[in-house]
mmCIF file with all atom_site columns, C-alpha atoms in Angstrom:
data_model
loop_
_atom_site.group_PDB
_atom_site.id
_atom_site.type_symbol
_atom_site.label_atom_id
_atom_site.label_alt_id
_atom_site.label_comp_id
_atom_site.label_asym_id
_atom_site.label_entity_id
_atom_site.label_seq_id
_atom_site.pdbx_PDB_ins_code
_atom_site.Cartn_x
_atom_site.Cartn_y
_atom_site.Cartn_z
_atom_site.occupancy
_atom_site.B_iso_or_equiv
_atom_site.pdbx_formal_charge
_atom_site.auth_seq_id
_atom_site.auth_comp_id
_atom_site.auth_asym_id
_atom_site.auth_atom_id
_atom_site.pdbx_PDB_model_num
ATOM 1  C CA . MET A 1 1  ? 9.813   -12.006 39.005  1.00 48.00 ? 1  MET A CA 1
ATOM 2  C CA . ILE A 1 2  ? 8.644   -11.330 35.286  1.00 53.00 ? 2  ILE A CA 1
ATOM 3  C CA . SER A 1 3  ? 6.522   -8.431  35.150  1.00 49.00 ? 3  SER A CA 1
ATOM 4  C CA . GLU A 1 4  ? 3.396   -8.341  33.590  1.00 55.00 ? 4  GLU A CA 1
ATOM 5  C CA . GLU A 1 5  ? 3.406   -4.812  32.281  1.00 59.00 ? 5  GLU A CA 1
ATOM 6  C CA . ASN A 1 6  ? 4.044   -4.288  28.386  1.00 52.00 ? 6  ASN A CA 1
ATOM 7  C CA . THR A 1 7  ? 4.258   -8.260  27.724  1.00 55.00 ? 7  THR A CA 1
ATOM 8  C CA . GLN A 1 8  ? 2.354   -7.383  24.181  1.00 53.00 ? 8  GLN A CA 1
ATOM 9  C CA . PRO A 1 9  ? 5.471   -7.557  21.288  1.00 55.00 ? 9  PRO A CA 1
ATOM 10 C CA . LYS A 1 10 ? 6.286   -4.707  19.790  1.00 55.00 ? 10 LYS A CA 1
ATOM 11 C CA . THR A 1 11 ? 5.430   -4.238  16.450  1.00 52.00 ? 11 THR A CA 1
ATOM 12 C CA . ARG A 1 12 ? 6.414   -2.171  14.040  1.00 55.00 ? 12 ARG A CA 1
ATOM 13 C CA . SER A 1 13 ? 4.246   -0.992  10.881  1.00 55.00 ? 13 SER A CA 1
ATOM 14 C CA . LEU A 1 14 ? 4.673   -2.211  7.733   1.00 49.00 ? 14 LEU A CA 1
ATOM 15 C CA . TYR A 1 15 ? 3.165   0.967   5.931   1.00 50.00 ? 15 TYR A CA 1
ATOM 16 C CA . SER A 1 16 ? 5.617   3.302   8.112   1.00 52.00 ? 16 SER A CA 1
ATOM 17 C CA . TYR A 1 17 ? 8.789   2.206   6.113   1.00 76.00 ? 17 TYR A CA 1
ATOM 18 C CA . LYS A 1 18 ? 7.758   1.468   2.597   1.00 82.00 ? 18 LYS A CA 1
ATOM 19 C CA . LYS A 1 19 ? 9.525   3.716   -0.273  1.00 89.00 ? 19 LYS A CA 1
ATOM 20 C CA . PHE A 1 20 ? 7.193   4.618   -3.707  1.00 90.00 ? 20 PHE A CA 1
ATOM 21 C CA . SER A 1 21 ? 9.322   3.332   -6.233  1.00 91.00 ? 21 SER A CA 1
ATOM 22 C CA . SER A 1 22 ? 7.066   4.212   -9.608  1.00 93.00 ? 22 SER A CA 1
ATOM 23 C CA . MET A 1 23 ? 3.430   4.698   -10.509 1.00 94.00 ? 23 MET A CA 1
ATOM 24 C CA . ARG A 1 24 ? 1.956   2.657   -13.990 1.00 94.00 ? 24 ARG A CA 1
ATOM 25 C CA . PRO A 1 25 ? -1.344  2.135   -15.133 1.00 95.00 ? 25 PRO A CA 1
ATOM 26 C CA . PHE A 1 26 ? -3.275  -0.648  -14.245 1.00 93.00 ? 26 PHE A CA 1
ATOM 27 C CA . VAL A 1 27 ? -4.800  -3.137  -16.331 1.00 87.00 ? 27 VAL A CA 1
ATOM 28 C CA . GLU A 1 28 ? -7.839  -4.896  -15.491 1.00 86.00 ? 28 GLU A CA 1
ATOM 29 C CA . GLU A 1 29 ? -7.317  -8.897  -16.155 1.00 84.00 ? 29 GLU A CA 1
ATOM 30 C CA . ASN A 1 30 ? -10.128 -11.081 -16.738 1.00 85.00 ? 30 ASN A CA 1
ATOM 31 C CA . GLY A 1 31 ? -12.617 -8.508  -16.103 1.00 83.00 ? 31 GLY A CA 1
ATOM 32 C CA . ASN A 1 32 ? -11.907 -8.338  -11.735 1.00 85.00 ? 32 ASN A CA 1
ATOM 33 C CA . ILE A 1 33 ? -12.438 -4.961  -11.232 1.00 88.00 ? 33 ILE A CA 1
ATOM 34 C CA . LYS A 1 34 ? -10.110 -3.918  -8.415  1.00 94.00 ? 34 LYS A CA 1
ATOM 35 C CA . PRO A 1 35 ? -10.823 -1.366  -5.772  1.00 96.00 ? 35 PRO A CA 1
ATOM 36 C CA . CYS A 1 36 ? -8.762  2.173   -5.439  1.00 96.00 ? 36 CYS A CA 1
ATOM 37 C CA . VAL A 1 37 ? -6.868  1.723   -1.439  1.00 96.00 ? 37 VAL A CA 1
ATOM 38 C CA . ILE A 1 38 ? -8.009  4.909   -0.639  1.00 96.00 ? 38 ILE A CA 1
ATOM 39 C CA . CYS A 1 39 ? -11.896 5.531   -2.040  1.00 96.00 ? 39 CYS A CA 1
ATOM 40 C CA . GLY A 1 40 ? -12.814 2.348   -3.124  1.00 95.00 ? 40 GLY A CA 1
ATOM 41 C CA . ASN A 1 41 ? -13.522 3.707   -6.686  1.00 96.00 ? 41 ASN A CA 1
ATOM 42 C CA . LYS A 1 42 ? -11.988 1.508   -10.026 1.00 95.00 ? 42 LYS A CA 1
ATOM 43 C CA . ALA A 1 43 ? -8.568  1.322   -9.871  1.00 96.00 ? 43 ALA A CA 1
ATOM 44 C CA . THR A 1 44 ? -6.768  3.115   -12.851 1.00 96.00 ? 44 THR A CA 1
ATOM 45 C CA . GLN A 1 45 ? -3.113  3.236   -11.589 1.00 96.00 ? 45 GLN A CA 1
ATOM 46 C CA . GLU A 1 46 ? -0.647  1.047   -9.760  1.00 96.00 ? 46 GLU A CA 1
ATOM 47 C CA . ALA A 1 47 ? 1.910   2.528   -7.408  1.00 95.00 ? 47 ALA A CA 1
ATOM 48 C CA . VAL A 1 48 ? 4.620   -0.069  -6.979  1.00 94.00 ? 48 VAL A CA 1
ATOM 49 C CA . PHE A 1 49 ? 6.551   0.655   -2.938  1.00 93.00 ? 49 PHE A CA 1
ATOM 50 C CA . THR A 1 50 ? 9.856   -1.361  -1.863  1.00 91.00 ? 50 THR A CA 1
ATOM 51 C CA . VAL A 1 51 ? 9.810   -2.410  1.468   1.00 87.00 ? 51 VAL A CA 1
ATOM 52 C CA . ASP A 1 52 ? 13.024  -4.047  2.780   1.00 85.00 ? 52 ASP A CA 1
ATOM 53 C CA . GLY A 1 53 ? 14.016  -5.789  -0.517  1.00 84.00 ? 53 GLY A CA 1
ATOM 54 C CA . ALA A 1 54 ? 10.135  -6.187  -1.371  1.00 90.00 ? 54 ALA A CA 1
ATOM 55 C CA . THR A 1 55 ? 7.894   -5.446  -4.101  1.00 92.00 ? 55 THR A CA 1
ATOM 56 C CA . ILE A 1 56 ? 3.873   -3.889  -2.580  1.00 92.00 ? 56 ILE A CA 1
ATOM 57 C CA . ILE A 1 57 ? 1.856   -3.063  -5.461  1.00 94.00 ? 57 ILE A CA 1
ATOM 58 C CA . GLU A 1 58 ? -1.084  -1.124  -4.457  1.00 95.00 ? 58 GLU A CA 1
ATOM 59 C CA . LYS A 1 59 ? -3.618  -0.049  -6.681  1.00 96.00 ? 59 LYS A CA 1
ATOM 60 C CA . TYR A 1 60 ? -5.277  3.887   -7.225  1.00 96.00 ? 60 TYR A CA 1
ATOM 61 C CA . CYS A 1 61 ? -8.262  5.820   -8.854  1.00 96.00 ? 61 CYS A CA 1
ATOM 62 C CA . ASP A 1 62 ? -6.868  8.872   -11.031 1.00 95.00 ? 62 ASP A CA 1
ATOM 63 C CA . SER A 1 63 ? -7.983  10.892  -8.388  1.00 96.00 ? 63 SER A CA 1
ATOM 64 C CA . CYS A 1 64 ? -6.519  9.692   -5.432  1.00 96.00 ? 64 CYS A CA 1
ATOM 65 C CA . SER A 1 65 ? -2.918  8.869   -7.852  1.00 94.00 ? 65 SER A CA 1
ATOM 66 C CA . LYS A 1 66 ? -3.068  12.595  -8.603  1.00 93.00 ? 66 LYS A CA 1
ATOM 67 C CA . ASN A 1 67 ? -3.516  13.706  -5.000  1.00 93.00 ? 67 ASN A CA 1
ATOM 68 C CA . ASN A 1 68 ? -1.092  11.283  -3.010  1.00 89.00 ? 68 ASN A CA 1
ATOM 69 C CA . PHE A 1 69 ? 1.298   11.120  -5.732  1.00 83.00 ? 69 PHE A CA 1
ATOM 70 C CA . SER A 1 70 ? 2.039   14.468  -7.402  1.00 75.00 ? 70 SER A CA 1
#
């Protein structure tokens, strides 16, 4: 007999395992303005993270980058 309880697969949040690596200036290409992942303002910095051998790049404004990575 198979129980119907707890039939949802267990998943892990990607963000709980990301490791901050470095911060660098973000340079817009082709005039494409990117938003800060926290507040939505114009991104000026890129934070680089590693997750299980992969690289994740997130964009932040100056204010959010200072508040979260200083």
